[in-house]
Short mmCIF file of C-alpha atoms in Angstrom, two decimals:
data_model
loop_
_atom_site.label_atom_id
_atom_site.label_comp_id
_atom_site.label_asym_id
_atom_site.label_seq_id
_atom_site.Cartn_x
_atom_site.Cartn_y
_atom_site.Cartn_z
CA MET A 1 -23.67 7.90 -36.22
CA GLN A 2 -25.82 8.35 -33.43
CA LEU A 3 -23.76 6.89 -30.38
CA SER A 4 -25.98 5.51 -27.30
CA PRO A 5 -25.08 7.56 -23.87
CA THR A 6 -22.78 4.58 -22.89
CA LEU A 7 -20.84 4.37 -26.30
CA ALA A 8 -20.51 8.36 -25.81
CA TRP A 9 -19.49 8.24 -22.39
CA LEU A 10 -16.92 5.16 -23.42
CA VAL A 11 -15.52 7.81 -26.25
CA ASP A 12 -15.27 10.80 -24.44
CA PHE A 13 -14.89 10.15 -20.81
CA ALA A 14 -14.12 6.80 -19.85
CA SER A 15 -10.35 7.26 -20.18
CA GLU A 16 -10.28 9.80 -17.33
CA CYS A 17 -11.42 7.30 -14.87
CA PRO A 18 -8.65 6.76 -12.16
CA GLY A 19 -8.63 3.06 -12.29
CA ALA A 20 -10.43 -0.08 -13.67
CA ASP A 21 -12.64 -0.37 -10.38
CA ARG A 22 -14.19 3.11 -11.42
CA LEU A 23 -14.51 2.36 -15.30
CA LEU A 24 -16.36 -0.80 -14.40
CA ALA A 25 -18.80 0.57 -11.91
CA GLU A 26 -19.77 3.74 -14.21
CA LEU A 27 -19.95 1.65 -17.64
CA GLY A 28 -22.34 -0.65 -15.49
CA ALA A 29 -24.50 2.55 -14.33
CA HIS A 30 -24.29 3.89 -18.09
CA LEU A 31 -25.46 0.27 -19.47
CA LEU A 32 -28.24 0.21 -16.56
CA ALA A 33 -29.33 3.91 -17.80
CA ASP A 34 -29.59 2.87 -21.39
CA GLY A 35 -32.12 -0.01 -20.51
CA VAL A 36 -29.84 -2.98 -20.36
CA PRO A 37 -30.86 -5.22 -17.44
CA LEU A 38 -27.54 -5.96 -15.14
CA ALA A 39 -27.20 -7.36 -11.81
CA ALA A 40 -23.43 -7.53 -11.72
CA GLY A 41 -20.28 -7.13 -13.70
CA ALA A 42 -16.50 -8.29 -13.71
CA LEU A 43 -13.64 -7.12 -15.44
CA THR A 44 -10.35 -8.98 -15.49
CA LEU A 45 -6.92 -7.40 -16.45
CA GLU A 46 -3.24 -8.74 -16.55
CA VAL A 47 -1.09 -6.83 -14.32
CA PRO A 48 2.59 -6.26 -14.78
CA HIS A 49 3.78 -6.87 -10.94
CA PRO A 50 6.30 -8.79 -9.15
CA LEU A 51 3.87 -10.76 -7.25
CA ILE A 52 0.53 -10.09 -9.14
CA ALA A 53 -0.45 -11.65 -12.28
CA LYS A 54 -3.89 -10.33 -12.75
CA ARG A 55 -6.65 -8.64 -10.96
CA THR A 56 -10.24 -8.96 -11.12
CA TRP A 57 -13.25 -6.12 -10.21
CA LEU A 58 -16.50 -7.25 -9.20
CA TRP A 59 -19.35 -4.67 -9.19
CA ARG A 60 -22.64 -5.23 -8.09
CA ALA A 61 -25.84 -3.28 -9.63
CA ASP A 62 -27.67 -3.16 -6.47
CA ASN A 63 -25.37 -0.97 -4.50
CA GLY A 64 -22.81 0.20 -6.95
CA ARG A 65 -20.01 -1.51 -5.13
CA VAL A 66 -16.71 -2.92 -6.27
CA ILE A 67 -14.57 -5.35 -5.08
CA GLU A 68 -11.42 -6.70 -6.12
CA ALA A 69 -9.44 -10.25 -6.17
CA LEU A 70 -6.22 -10.68 -6.79
CA GLY A 71 -4.33 -13.63 -8.71
CA PHE A 72 -0.71 -13.96 -7.69
CA ALA A 73 2.04 -15.12 -9.97
CA PRO A 74 3.61 -18.34 -10.10
CA GLY A 75 5.57 -18.92 -6.90
CA GLY A 76 4.24 -15.98 -5.25
CA LEU A 77 2.67 -15.76 -1.89
CA ALA A 78 -0.87 -17.15 -2.36
CA PRO A 79 -2.58 -19.50 -5.03
CA ASP A 80 -3.12 -17.97 -8.37
CA LEU A 81 -6.51 -16.64 -9.23
CA PRO A 82 -8.69 -19.14 -11.51
CA ASP A 83 -9.09 -17.98 -15.05
CA ASP A 84 -12.73 -17.88 -14.60
CA ALA A 85 -12.82 -16.24 -11.11
CA GLY A 86 -15.31 -13.46 -12.49
CA ARG A 87 -17.50 -15.78 -14.43
CA ARG A 88 -17.79 -17.76 -11.28
CA TRP A 89 -18.87 -14.65 -8.90
CA LEU A 90 -21.22 -13.80 -11.45
CA ARG A 91 -22.92 -17.23 -11.47
CA GLY A 92 -23.42 -16.80 -7.84
CA ILE A 93 -25.27 -13.57 -8.30
CA ALA A 94 -27.82 -14.69 -10.35
CA ASP A 95 -29.31 -17.12 -12.43
CA GLY A 96 -28.81 -17.54 -16.43
CA ASP A 97 -25.77 -17.37 -18.75
CA VAL A 98 -22.88 -14.96 -18.05
CA HIS A 99 -21.99 -12.64 -21.25
CA GLU A 100 -18.55 -12.17 -21.45
CA ASP A 101 -16.44 -10.29 -24.28
CA VAL A 102 -12.51 -9.99 -24.77
CA VAL A 103 -11.89 -6.41 -25.09
CA GLY A 104 -9.49 -5.83 -28.20
CA ARG A 105 -7.07 -8.51 -29.09
CA ASP A 106 -5.94 -10.55 -26.20
CA GLY A 107 -7.30 -7.67 -23.95
CA PRO A 108 -9.20 -7.47 -20.75
CA LEU A 109 -12.24 -9.56 -20.11
CA LEU A 110 -15.52 -8.09 -19.52
CA GLY A 111 -18.35 -10.05 -18.33
CA TRP A 112 -22.00 -9.56 -17.28
CA ILE A 113 -24.94 -11.20 -15.64
CA GLY A 114 -28.79 -9.84 -15.45
CA PRO A 115 -31.67 -10.65 -13.29
CA ARG A 116 -33.18 -12.37 -16.67
CA PRO A 117 -31.43 -13.78 -19.48
CA PHE A 118 -30.22 -11.43 -22.20
CA THR A 119 -32.06 -10.63 -25.39
CA SER A 120 -30.38 -10.29 -28.49
CA ASP A 121 -30.55 -6.50 -28.14
CA ASP A 122 -29.15 -6.82 -24.79
CA THR A 123 -26.09 -8.92 -26.23
CA GLU A 124 -25.69 -6.50 -29.04
CA GLN A 125 -25.20 -3.35 -26.58
CA LEU A 126 -22.96 -5.41 -24.54
CA ARG A 127 -20.82 -6.38 -27.50
CA GLN A 128 -20.79 -2.99 -28.56
CA ALA A 129 -19.87 -1.61 -25.16
CA ALA A 130 -16.76 -3.95 -25.11
CA ARG A 131 -15.59 -2.77 -28.35
CA PHE A 132 -15.88 0.90 -27.68
CA ALA A 133 -14.06 -0.06 -24.04
CA ALA A 134 -10.86 -0.93 -25.99
CA THR A 135 -9.16 2.24 -26.01
CA PRO A 136 -10.14 3.44 -22.65
CA LEU A 137 -9.01 0.55 -21.06
CA ALA A 138 -5.61 0.47 -22.95
CA ALA A 139 -5.25 3.60 -21.74
CA LEU A 140 -6.05 2.79 -18.32
CA ALA A 141 -3.46 -0.43 -18.60
CA ALA A 142 -0.79 1.94 -19.97
CA ARG A 143 -1.08 4.12 -16.90
CA ALA A 144 -1.34 0.97 -14.45
CA THR A 145 1.77 -0.49 -16.06
CA LEU A 146 3.73 2.64 -15.77
CA ARG A 147 2.76 2.80 -11.98
CA ALA A 148 3.51 -0.53 -11.22
CA THR A 149 6.76 -0.58 -12.88
CA LEU A 150 7.91 2.58 -11.10
CA GLU A 151 6.70 0.77 -7.80
CA ALA A 152 8.54 -2.37 -8.45
CA TYR A 153 12.01 -0.38 -8.85
CA LEU A 154 11.50 2.72 -7.13
CA GLY A 155 8.75 1.91 -4.09
CA LYS A 156 5.22 3.66 -3.96
CA ARG A 157 6.34 6.81 -2.15
CA SER A 158 9.20 7.52 -4.61
CA ALA A 159 7.01 6.32 -7.74
CA GLU A 160 4.40 8.91 -6.86
CA ARG A 161 6.90 11.55 -6.58
CA VAL A 162 8.65 10.73 -9.89
CA LEU A 163 5.07 10.84 -11.69
CA ALA A 164 3.90 13.90 -10.07
CA ALA A 165 7.19 15.68 -10.97
CA PRO A 166 9.15 16.97 -14.40
CA LEU A 167 11.89 14.51 -15.25
CA ARG A 168 14.73 16.81 -14.61
CA ARG A 169 17.50 16.29 -12.29
CA ASP A 170 17.41 19.51 -10.45
CA LEU A 171 14.40 18.69 -8.83
CA GLY A 172 14.34 17.24 -5.17
CA GLU A 173 12.85 17.79 -1.55
CA THR A 174 14.41 17.91 1.81
CA ILE A 175 12.62 15.49 4.03
CA GLN A 176 12.91 14.24 7.46
CA ALA A 177 13.08 10.29 7.97
CA ALA A 178 14.48 7.44 9.93
CA LEU A 179 16.80 5.70 7.96
CA LEU A 180 17.53 1.88 8.07
CA TYR A 181 21.03 1.01 6.28
CA ALA A 182 21.82 -2.73 6.40
CA ASP A 183 24.57 -5.24 4.78
CA LEU A 184 25.10 -8.86 4.70
CA ARG A 185 28.25 -10.01 6.25
CA GLY A 186 31.13 -11.97 4.66
CA PHE A 187 29.27 -11.67 1.34
CA THR A 188 32.33 -11.28 -0.58
CA THR A 189 33.85 -14.43 0.70
CA LEU A 190 30.62 -16.32 0.28
CA SER A 191 30.25 -15.08 -3.24
CA GLU A 192 34.07 -16.72 -4.05
CA THR A 193 33.30 -19.98 -2.90
CA THR A 194 29.34 -20.07 -4.03
CA PRO A 195 27.84 -21.10 -7.32
CA PRO A 196 26.02 -17.97 -8.74
CA VAL A 197 22.50 -19.47 -8.38
CA GLU A 198 22.93 -20.01 -4.97
CA ILE A 199 24.31 -16.32 -4.51
CA VAL A 200 21.28 -15.16 -5.98
CA ALA A 201 19.00 -17.41 -3.78
CA ALA A 202 20.82 -16.21 -0.85
CA LEU A 203 20.12 -12.68 -1.74
CA ASP A 204 16.95 -12.85 -2.60
CA ALA A 205 16.11 -14.65 0.86
CA TRP A 206 17.62 -11.82 2.36
CA PHE A 207 16.20 -9.19 0.74
CA ASP A 208 12.59 -10.52 1.35
CA ARG A 209 13.49 -10.57 5.12
CA ILE A 210 14.86 -7.23 5.37
CA ALA A 211 12.42 -5.66 2.69
CA GLY A 212 9.60 -7.29 3.98
CA ALA A 213 10.24 -5.77 7.59
CA VAL A 214 10.71 -2.25 6.16
CA HIS A 215 7.12 -2.59 4.47
CA ALA A 216 5.48 -4.49 7.41
CA PHE A 217 5.98 -1.11 9.36
CA GLY A 218 5.25 1.31 6.91
CA GLY A 219 8.88 2.14 5.48
CA GLU A 220 10.15 1.70 1.97
CA VAL A 221 13.02 0.26 0.57
CA LEU A 222 14.71 3.19 -1.43
CA LYS A 223 17.83 1.30 -2.80
CA PHE A 224 19.32 -1.91 -3.07
CA ILE A 225 23.12 -1.47 -3.17
CA GLY A 226 24.78 -4.71 -3.92
CA ASP A 227 23.87 -6.60 -0.82
CA GLY A 228 23.28 -3.91 1.05
CA VAL A 229 19.67 -1.97 1.49
CA LEU A 230 18.94 1.69 2.09
CA ALA A 231 15.26 2.17 3.73
CA ILE A 232 13.51 5.33 4.94
CA PHE A 233 10.76 5.85 7.34
CA PRO A 234 9.50 9.57 6.22
CA VAL A 235 8.42 11.69 9.23
CA VAL A 236 4.61 12.38 8.00
CA GLU A 237 3.53 13.96 11.47
CA ALA A 238 4.73 17.06 13.95
CA SER A 239 7.09 14.61 15.83
CA PRO A 240 9.28 11.77 14.53
CA ARG A 241 8.59 9.76 17.14
CA ARG A 242 6.23 7.18 15.10
CA ALA A 243 8.76 7.08 12.32
CA CYS A 244 11.72 6.25 14.71
CA GLU A 245 9.67 3.63 16.38
CA ALA A 246 8.48 1.87 13.31
CA ALA A 247 12.27 1.55 11.89
CA LEU A 248 13.09 -0.10 15.30
CA ARG A 249 10.41 -2.49 15.08
CA ALA A 250 11.24 -3.13 11.51
CA ALA A 251 15.01 -3.76 12.46
CA GLY A 252 13.86 -6.12 15.18
CA ALA A 253 11.61 -8.06 12.90
CA ALA A 254 14.43 -8.32 10.21
CA GLU A 255 16.45 -9.76 12.79
CA ALA A 256 13.73 -12.51 13.88
CA GLY A 257 13.12 -13.26 9.97
CA MET A 258 17.09 -13.72 9.66
CA ALA A 259 17.05 -16.21 12.71
CA TYR A 260 14.15 -18.23 11.32
CA LEU A 261 15.98 -18.08 7.77
CA ASN A 262 19.08 -19.16 9.13
CA ALA A 263 17.35 -22.22 10.94
CA GLU A 264 16.28 -23.25 7.51
CA ARG A 265 19.86 -22.84 6.05
CA GLY A 266 21.30 -25.19 8.75
CA ALA A 267 18.88 -27.47 7.98
CA GLN A 268 20.13 -27.70 4.50
CA GLY A 269 23.63 -27.85 5.31
CA LEU A 270 24.10 -23.88 4.31
CA PRO A 271 26.11 -21.32 6.26
CA PRO A 272 23.92 -18.84 8.06
CA LEU A 273 23.61 -15.29 6.71
CA ALA A 274 24.55 -12.43 9.10
CA PHE A 275 23.99 -8.90 8.55
CA GLY A 276 24.53 -5.67 10.40
CA ALA A 277 22.35 -2.64 10.24
CA ALA A 278 22.13 0.90 11.49
CA LEU A 279 19.10 3.51 12.26
CA HIS A 280 19.33 7.04 12.19
CA LEU A 281 16.94 10.12 12.24
CA GLY A 282 17.78 13.20 9.87
CA GLU A 283 17.25 15.35 6.98
CA MET A 284 18.17 14.17 3.12
CA LEU A 285 17.55 15.55 -0.35
CA TRP A 286 15.17 13.31 -1.85
CA GLY A 287 14.76 13.47 -5.54
CA ASN A 288 16.57 13.14 -8.97
CA ILE A 289 20.45 13.08 -9.55
CA GLY A 290 22.54 11.84 -12.29
CA ALA A 291 23.43 12.97 -15.87
CA ALA A 292 21.12 15.13 -17.91
CA ASN A 293 19.65 12.24 -19.72
CA ARG A 294 20.16 9.36 -17.19
CA LEU A 295 18.44 10.03 -13.79
CA ASP A 296 18.29 8.10 -10.56
CA PHE A 297 15.70 8.64 -7.85
CA THR A 298 17.48 8.51 -4.46
CA ALA A 299 17.80 10.37 -0.94
CA ILE A 300 21.72 12.04 -0.42
CA GLY A 301 23.03 14.02 2.23
CA PRO A 302 24.89 13.79 5.63
CA ALA A 303 22.44 11.69 7.43
CA VAL A 304 22.57 8.94 4.58
CA ASN A 305 26.25 8.82 4.93
CA LEU A 306 26.25 8.89 9.15
CA ALA A 307 23.95 5.57 8.60
CA SER A 308 26.07 4.18 6.35
CA ARG A 309 29.19 4.68 8.60
CA LEU A 310 27.33 3.55 11.55
CA GLU A 311 26.37 0.08 9.92
CA GLY A 312 30.24 -0.10 9.88
CA LEU A 313 30.63 -0.34 13.36
CA CYS A 314 28.37 -3.27 13.68
CA LYS A 315 31.13 -6.14 13.15
CA PRO A 316 33.72 -4.06 15.84
CA LEU A 317 30.96 -3.85 18.67
CA GLY A 318 29.73 -7.17 17.92
CA ARG A 319 26.21 -5.90 17.48
CA THR A 320 23.57 -6.61 14.89
CA VAL A 321 21.65 -3.43 15.11
CA LEU A 322 22.75 0.02 16.17
CA VAL A 323 20.84 3.05 16.64
CA SER A 324 22.26 6.84 16.39
CA GLY A 325 21.67 9.20 19.46
CA ALA A 326 19.74 11.25 17.27
CA LEU A 327 16.96 8.46 16.64
CA ALA A 328 17.21 7.12 20.18
CA ALA A 329 16.17 10.49 21.60
CA GLU A 330 12.81 10.55 19.59
CA THR A 331 11.56 7.07 21.46
CA ASP A 332 11.27 5.34 24.89
CA MET A 333 11.78 2.20 23.78
CA PRO A 334 14.69 0.52 25.79
CA LEU A 335 18.35 0.84 24.31
CA ILE A 336 21.65 -0.03 25.55
CA ALA A 337 24.06 2.73 25.38
CA LEU A 338 27.41 1.72 23.86
CA GLY A 339 29.37 5.58 24.44
CA LEU A 340 30.37 8.09 21.76
CA HIS A 341 32.31 6.61 18.69
CA LYS A 342 34.10 8.18 15.99
CA LEU A 343 32.84 7.44 12.68
CA ARG A 344 34.68 7.57 9.63
CA GLY A 345 34.51 10.63 7.48
CA ILE A 346 32.46 12.12 10.34
CA ALA A 347 33.22 15.21 11.85
CA SER A 348 31.79 14.78 15.28
CA PRO A 349 31.64 11.44 17.42
CA CYS A 350 28.34 9.90 17.36
CA GLU A 351 26.41 8.48 20.21
CA VAL A 352 25.77 4.83 19.45
CA LEU A 353 22.85 2.57 21.17
CA ALA A 354 21.90 -1.13 20.51
CA LEU A 355 18.74 -3.11 20.74
CA PRO A 356 18.39 -4.91 24.03
CA GLU A 357 19.78 -8.55 24.04
CA GLU A 358 16.35 -9.96 24.44
CA GLN A 359 14.86 -8.41 21.12
CA SER A 360 18.16 -9.42 18.82
CA SER A 361 18.48 -12.82 17.16
CA THR A 362 20.79 -15.48 17.76
CA SER A 363 22.47 -14.31 14.66
CA ARG A 364 25.63 -12.04 15.19
CA PRO A 365 27.62 -10.36 12.61
CA ALA A 366 30.78 -12.25 11.54
#
């Protein structure tokens, strides 16, 4: 059987495309070279993601560019993308009917529109292309599913590291990062007096504020530990200044977010959620640990231990956010010196500082 250049490309090379956007663009270009008159194309995939339900890529034949539209999951951050979003966009590009095929069984939706109505031969070529696109699209979807799953549970940077390295526990690297360790106050008491469904809602609201602040300033949540959070701001430049200031700004944003959340909770007759957070700069081992057949990707080392112990001083010092001297030395942002303090399990006393009063929220650790 003699395959057209488009079908041969789909069989031999399409699975190597780095993403759906490139597959759509290259498929459109191949179809054009095979004589199919195209003005634009659209590809819609369902996506396994906590916030995004589906993604639609839109390709224009006149300039070869691809843009993307996102459909958010119910209850997400934005309205859902209409099921016919790709079709609507194609109809705005040219007159005539849109040709659409479901790739495989209940698979992606592939649509095209031309500068003129498609002939029966054009339609047959598009249908054949959709049939042969099933295998490369399935491979691409499997890779996207794996990546999205790892990013949801590990974070983007850690997911990239896991994908790039063998699955062995003796692999890791030493990195320098600003650390943020945060913990809710009085959560044990709250959990003993509050129905589980309300506890989960409170935890989710807390994690939304702290993780949202971390991500907004370029950090990454590495672990949710009970009601606690361990986040890192890796040092990627010669100086750690940018990472340290990003961590400080994230802590301030988390305070503001929690103050707003507590105002909402107060209006509903719910108790406020107080928290403590510690910031520190240091080196840590970033990689796999665990049993031979059950791994965990995390960060460990003295810097992580110090951040955890420093957070324990928030309550006795009456502060929401504490900063180690190591991190404070790398920034000119104003901080309040609280002196040297002994930390449990840490040999040397730690210089401790705090955010100025005007940067802190009205919420204090209980």
